[in-house]
Each structure stands twice: as C-alpha cells, then as structure tokens.
Coordinates of N, CA, C and O in Angstrom, one line a residue:
M28 N 89.9 121.1 149.1 CA 89.8 119.8 148.5 C 89.2 118.8 149.5 O 89.5 118.8 150.6
T29 N 88.2 118.0 149.0 CA 87.6 117.1 149.9 C 88.4 115.8 150.0 O 89.3 115.6 149.2
A30 N 88.0 115.0 150.9 CA 88.7 113.7 151.1 C 88.6 112.8 149.8 O 89.5 112.2 149.4
M31 N 87.4 112.9 149.2 CA 87.1 112.1 148.0 C 87.9 112.6 146.9 O 88.5 111.8 146.1
T32 N 88.0 113.9 146.7 CA 88.9 114.5 145.6 C 90.3 114.0 145.8 O 91.0 113.6 144.9
G33 N 90.8 114.1 147.0 CA 92.2 113.7 147.3 C 92.4 112.2 147.0 O 93.4 111.9 146.4
A34 N 91.4 111.4 147.4 CA 91.6 110.0 147.1 C 91.6 109.7 145.6 O 92.4 108.9 145.1
L35 N 90.7 110.4 144.8 CA 90.7 110.2 143.4 C 92.0 110.7 142.7 O 92.5 110.0 141.8
E36 N 92.5 111.8 143.2 CA 93.7 112.3 142.6 C 94.9 111.3 142.9 O 95.7 111.1 142.1
G37 N 94.9 110.7 144.1 CA 95.9 109.8 144.5 C 95.8 108.5 143.6 O 96.8 108.0 143.1
F38 N 94.6 108.0 143.4 CA 94.3 106.9 142.6 C 94.8 107.2 141.1 O 95.5 106.3 140.5
A39 N 94.4 108.3 140.6 CA 94.8 108.7 139.2 C 96.3 108.7 139.1 O 96.9 108.3 138.1
A40 N 97.0 109.2 140.1 CA 98.5 109.3 140.0 C 99.1 107.9 140.0 O 100.1 107.7 139.2
V41 N 98.5 107.0 140.7 CA 99.1 105.6 140.7 C 98.8 105.0 139.4 O 99.7 104.4 138.7
V42 N 97.6 105.1 138.9 CA 97.2 104.5 137.6 C 98.0 105.2 136.4 O 98.5 104.5 135.6
D43 N 98.1 106.5 136.4 CA 98.8 107.2 135.4 C 100.3 106.8 135.4 O 101.0 106.9 134.4
G44 N 100.8 106.4 136.6 CA 102.2 106.0 136.7 C 102.4 104.5 136.3 O 103.5 104.0 136.4
G45 N 101.3 103.8 135.9 CA 101.4 102.5 135.5 C 101.3 101.4 136.6 O 101.6 100.2 136.3
D46 N 100.9 101.8 137.8 CA 100.8 100.9 138.9 C 99.3 100.5 138.9 O 98.5 101.2 139.3
Y47 N 99.0 99.2 138.6 CA 97.6 98.8 138.5 C 97.3 97.8 139.7 O 96.4 97.0 139.6
T48 N 98.1 97.9 140.7 CA 97.9 97.0 141.9 C 97.5 97.9 143.1 O 98.1 97.7 144.2
V49 N 96.6 98.8 142.9 CA 96.2 99.7 144.0 C 95.6 98.9 145.1 O 94.7 98.0 144.9
D50 N 96.0 99.2 146.3 CA 95.4 98.5 147.5 C 93.9 98.5 147.5 O 93.3 99.6 147.3
G51 N 93.3 97.4 147.8 CA 91.9 97.4 147.9 C 91.2 97.1 146.6 O 89.9 96.9 146.6
Q52 N 91.9 97.1 145.5 CA 91.2 96.8 144.2 C 91.1 95.3 144.1 O 91.9 94.5 144.4
Q53 N 90.0 94.9 143.5 CA 89.7 93.5 143.2 C 90.5 93.2 141.9 O 90.6 93.9 141.0
S54 N 91.1 92.0 141.9 CA 91.9 91.6 140.8 C 91.0 91.3 139.6 O 89.9 91.0 139.7
L55 N 91.6 91.4 138.4 CA 90.9 91.1 137.2 C 90.4 89.6 137.2 O 89.3 89.4 136.6
E56 N 91.1 88.7 137.8 CA 90.7 87.3 137.8 C 89.3 87.2 138.5 O 88.6 86.2 138.2
F57 N 88.9 88.1 139.3 CA 87.6 88.1 140.0 C 86.7 89.1 139.5 O 85.7 89.5 140.1
S58 N 86.9 89.7 138.3 CA 86.1 90.8 137.7 C 85.3 90.3 136.5 O 85.0 91.2 135.7
S59 N 85.0 89.1 136.5 CA 84.2 88.6 135.3 C 82.8 89.3 135.3 O 82.2 89.5 136.3
L60 N 82.4 89.6 134.1 CA 81.1 90.2 133.8 C 80.1 89.2 133.2 O 79.1 89.6 132.7
D61 N 80.5 87.9 133.2 CA 79.6 86.9 132.6 C 78.2 86.9 133.1 O 77.2 86.8 132.4
D62 N 78.0 87.1 134.5 CA 76.7 87.1 135.0 C 75.9 88.3 134.6 O 74.7 88.1 134.3
I63 N 76.5 89.4 134.5 CA 75.8 90.6 134.0 C 75.4 90.5 132.5 O 74.3 90.8 132.1
L64 N 76.4 89.9 131.7 CA 76.1 89.7 130.3 C 74.9 88.7 130.1 O 74.0 89.0 129.3
A65 N 74.9 87.6 130.9 CA 73.8 86.6 130.8 C 72.5 87.2 131.2 O 71.5 87.1 130.5
A66 N 72.5 87.9 132.3 CA 71.2 88.5 132.8 C 70.7 89.6 131.9 O 69.5 89.6 131.6
S67 N 71.6 90.4 131.4 CA 71.1 91.4 130.4 C 70.6 90.8 129.2 O 69.5 91.3 128.7
S68 N 71.2 89.8 128.6 CA 70.8 89.2 127.4 C 69.4 88.5 127.7 O 68.5 88.6 126.8
E69 N 69.2 87.9 128.8 CA 67.9 87.2 129.1 C 66.8 88.3 129.2 O 65.6 88.0 128.9
Q70 N 67.1 89.5 129.6 CA 66.1 90.5 129.8 C 66.0 91.4 128.5 O 65.2 92.3 128.4
G71 N 66.7 91.0 127.5 CA 66.6 91.7 126.2 C 67.3 93.1 126.2 O 67.1 94.0 125.4
I72 N 68.3 93.2 127.1 CA 69.1 94.5 127.3 C 70.3 94.3 126.4 O 71.0 93.3 126.5
G73 N 70.7 95.3 125.7 CA 71.9 95.3 124.9 C 73.1 95.0 125.7 O 73.3 95.6 126.8
T74 N 74.0 94.2 125.2 CA 75.2 93.8 126.0 C 76.5 94.3 125.3 O 77.6 93.9 125.8
E75 N 76.4 95.1 124.3 CA 77.6 95.5 123.6 C 78.7 96.2 124.4 O 79.9 95.8 124.4
A76 N 78.3 97.1 125.3 CA 79.3 97.9 126.1 C 79.9 97.0 127.1 O 81.1 97.0 127.3
V77 N 79.1 96.2 127.8 CA 79.6 95.3 128.8 C 80.5 94.2 128.2 O 81.5 93.9 128.7
A78 N 80.1 93.7 127.0 CA 80.9 92.7 126.3 C 82.3 93.3 126.0 O 83.3 92.6 126.0
M79 N 82.3 94.5 125.6 CA 83.6 95.2 125.2 C 84.5 95.2 126.4 O 85.7 94.9 126.4
V80 N 83.9 95.6 127.6 CA 84.7 95.7 128.8 C 85.2 94.3 129.2 O 86.4 94.1 129.6
Q81 N 84.3 93.3 129.0 CA 84.7 91.9 129.3 C 85.9 91.5 128.4 O 86.8 90.8 128.9
R82 N 85.9 91.9 127.2 CA 87.0 91.5 126.3 C 88.3 92.2 126.7 O 89.4 91.6 126.7
L83 N 88.2 93.5 127.2 CA 89.4 94.2 127.7 C 89.9 93.5 128.9 O 91.2 93.3 129.1
I84 N 89.0 93.0 129.8 CA 89.5 92.3 131.0 C 90.2 91.0 130.6 O 91.3 90.7 131.1
H85 N 89.6 90.2 129.7 CA 90.2 89.0 129.3 C 91.6 89.2 128.6 O 92.5 88.4 128.7
R86 N 91.7 90.3 127.8 CA 92.9 90.6 127.1 C 94.0 90.7 128.1 O 95.2 90.2 127.9
Q87 N 93.8 91.4 129.3 CA 94.8 91.6 130.3 C 95.1 90.3 131.1 O 96.2 90.1 131.4
I88 N 94.1 89.6 131.3 CA 94.3 88.3 132.0 C 95.1 87.4 131.1 O 96.1 86.8 131.6
D89 N 94.8 87.3 129.8 CA 95.6 86.5 128.9 C 97.0 86.9 128.8 O 97.9 86.1 128.5
A90 N 97.3 88.2 129.0 CA 98.6 88.8 128.9 C 99.4 88.6 130.3 O 100.5 89.1 130.4
G91 N 98.7 87.9 131.2 CA 99.4 87.6 132.5 C 99.2 88.7 133.6 O 100.0 88.7 134.6
H92 N 98.2 89.5 133.5 CA 98.0 90.6 134.4 C 96.7 90.4 135.3 O 96.2 91.3 135.8
G93 N 96.3 89.1 135.4 CA 95.0 88.8 136.1 C 95.0 89.2 137.6 O 94.0 89.5 138.1
A94 N 96.2 89.2 138.2 CA 96.3 89.5 139.6 C 96.2 91.1 139.9 O 96.1 91.5 141.0
E95 N 96.3 91.8 138.8 CA 96.3 93.3 139.0 C 94.9 93.8 139.0 O 93.9 93.1 138.7
G96 N 94.7 95.0 139.4 CA 93.4 95.6 139.5 C 92.7 95.9 138.2 O 93.3 95.9 137.1
F97 N 91.4 96.3 138.4 CA 90.5 96.6 137.2 C 91.1 97.7 136.4 O 90.9 97.7 135.2
A98 N 91.8 98.6 137.0 CA 92.3 99.8 136.2 C 93.3 99.3 135.2 O 93.6 100.0 134.2
R99 N 93.8 98.1 135.3 CA 94.7 97.5 134.3 C 94.1 97.5 132.9 O 94.9 97.6 131.9
I100 N 92.8 97.5 132.7 CA 92.2 97.5 131.4 C 92.6 98.8 130.6 O 92.4 98.8 129.4
I101 N 93.0 99.8 131.3 CA 93.5 101.0 130.6 C 94.6 100.7 129.6 O 94.6 101.2 128.5
E102 N 95.4 99.7 130.0 CA 96.5 99.3 129.0 C 95.9 98.7 127.7 O 96.4 98.8 126.7
S103 N 94.7 98.0 127.9 CA 94.1 97.4 126.7 C 93.6 98.5 125.8 O 93.5 98.4 124.6
I104 N 93.2 99.7 126.4 CA 92.7 100.8 125.6 C 93.8 101.5 125.0 O 93.7 101.9 123.8
K105 N 94.9 101.7 125.7 CA 96.1 102.4 125.2 C 96.7 101.7 124.1 O 97.2 102.3 123.1
Q106 N 96.8 100.4 124.2 CA 97.5 99.6 123.2 C 96.6 98.4 122.7 O 96.7 97.3 123.2
P107 N 95.6 98.7 121.8 CA 94.7 97.7 121.4 C 95.4 96.5 120.8 O 96.5 96.6 120.2
G108 N 94.9 95.3 121.0 CA 95.5 94.0 120.6 C 95.2 93.6 119.2 O 94.7 93.8 118.3

C-alpha cells in the first residue's frame, strides 16, 4: 500500500463515519463556486454540474454545517432536501 492509498483509506473511514471536519479541509463557507460559475457562463461553458454542486454546498451551509469540510456535501446526496 502506498502512502497515498493509506491517506485515502483514512479519509474515507472518517467520512464514512460521519466526521466531516477532517484536518486540513477547507470549510464549506469558503468553498463557493460562484467565480467558476460566472467564468464558465461567460465563456459559454455549461454550468449544470457545477451549479448542482454549489446547491449541495449551500444546502449544508443553510443547515448549519458551513464550518465543516467539503465532504459534508455527501449528506446532501444521501438525504436530498
């Protein structure tokens, strides 16, 4: 097993266990995709997938989980609002 594989398995164990505050993760409050959406739209690039992820991020922020890591959006996928 490589160091990368071990790190990914450790991350998966934390996330699968419901801990979305993994050290070193950026909080959802700082994970806005607005700039990517705007730039893509200006260039004529489809924004559907990025907009969907942005909605998942905002759903978790609105539910009070903004300080948790990006992996928290898994809860939005598990339990659609």
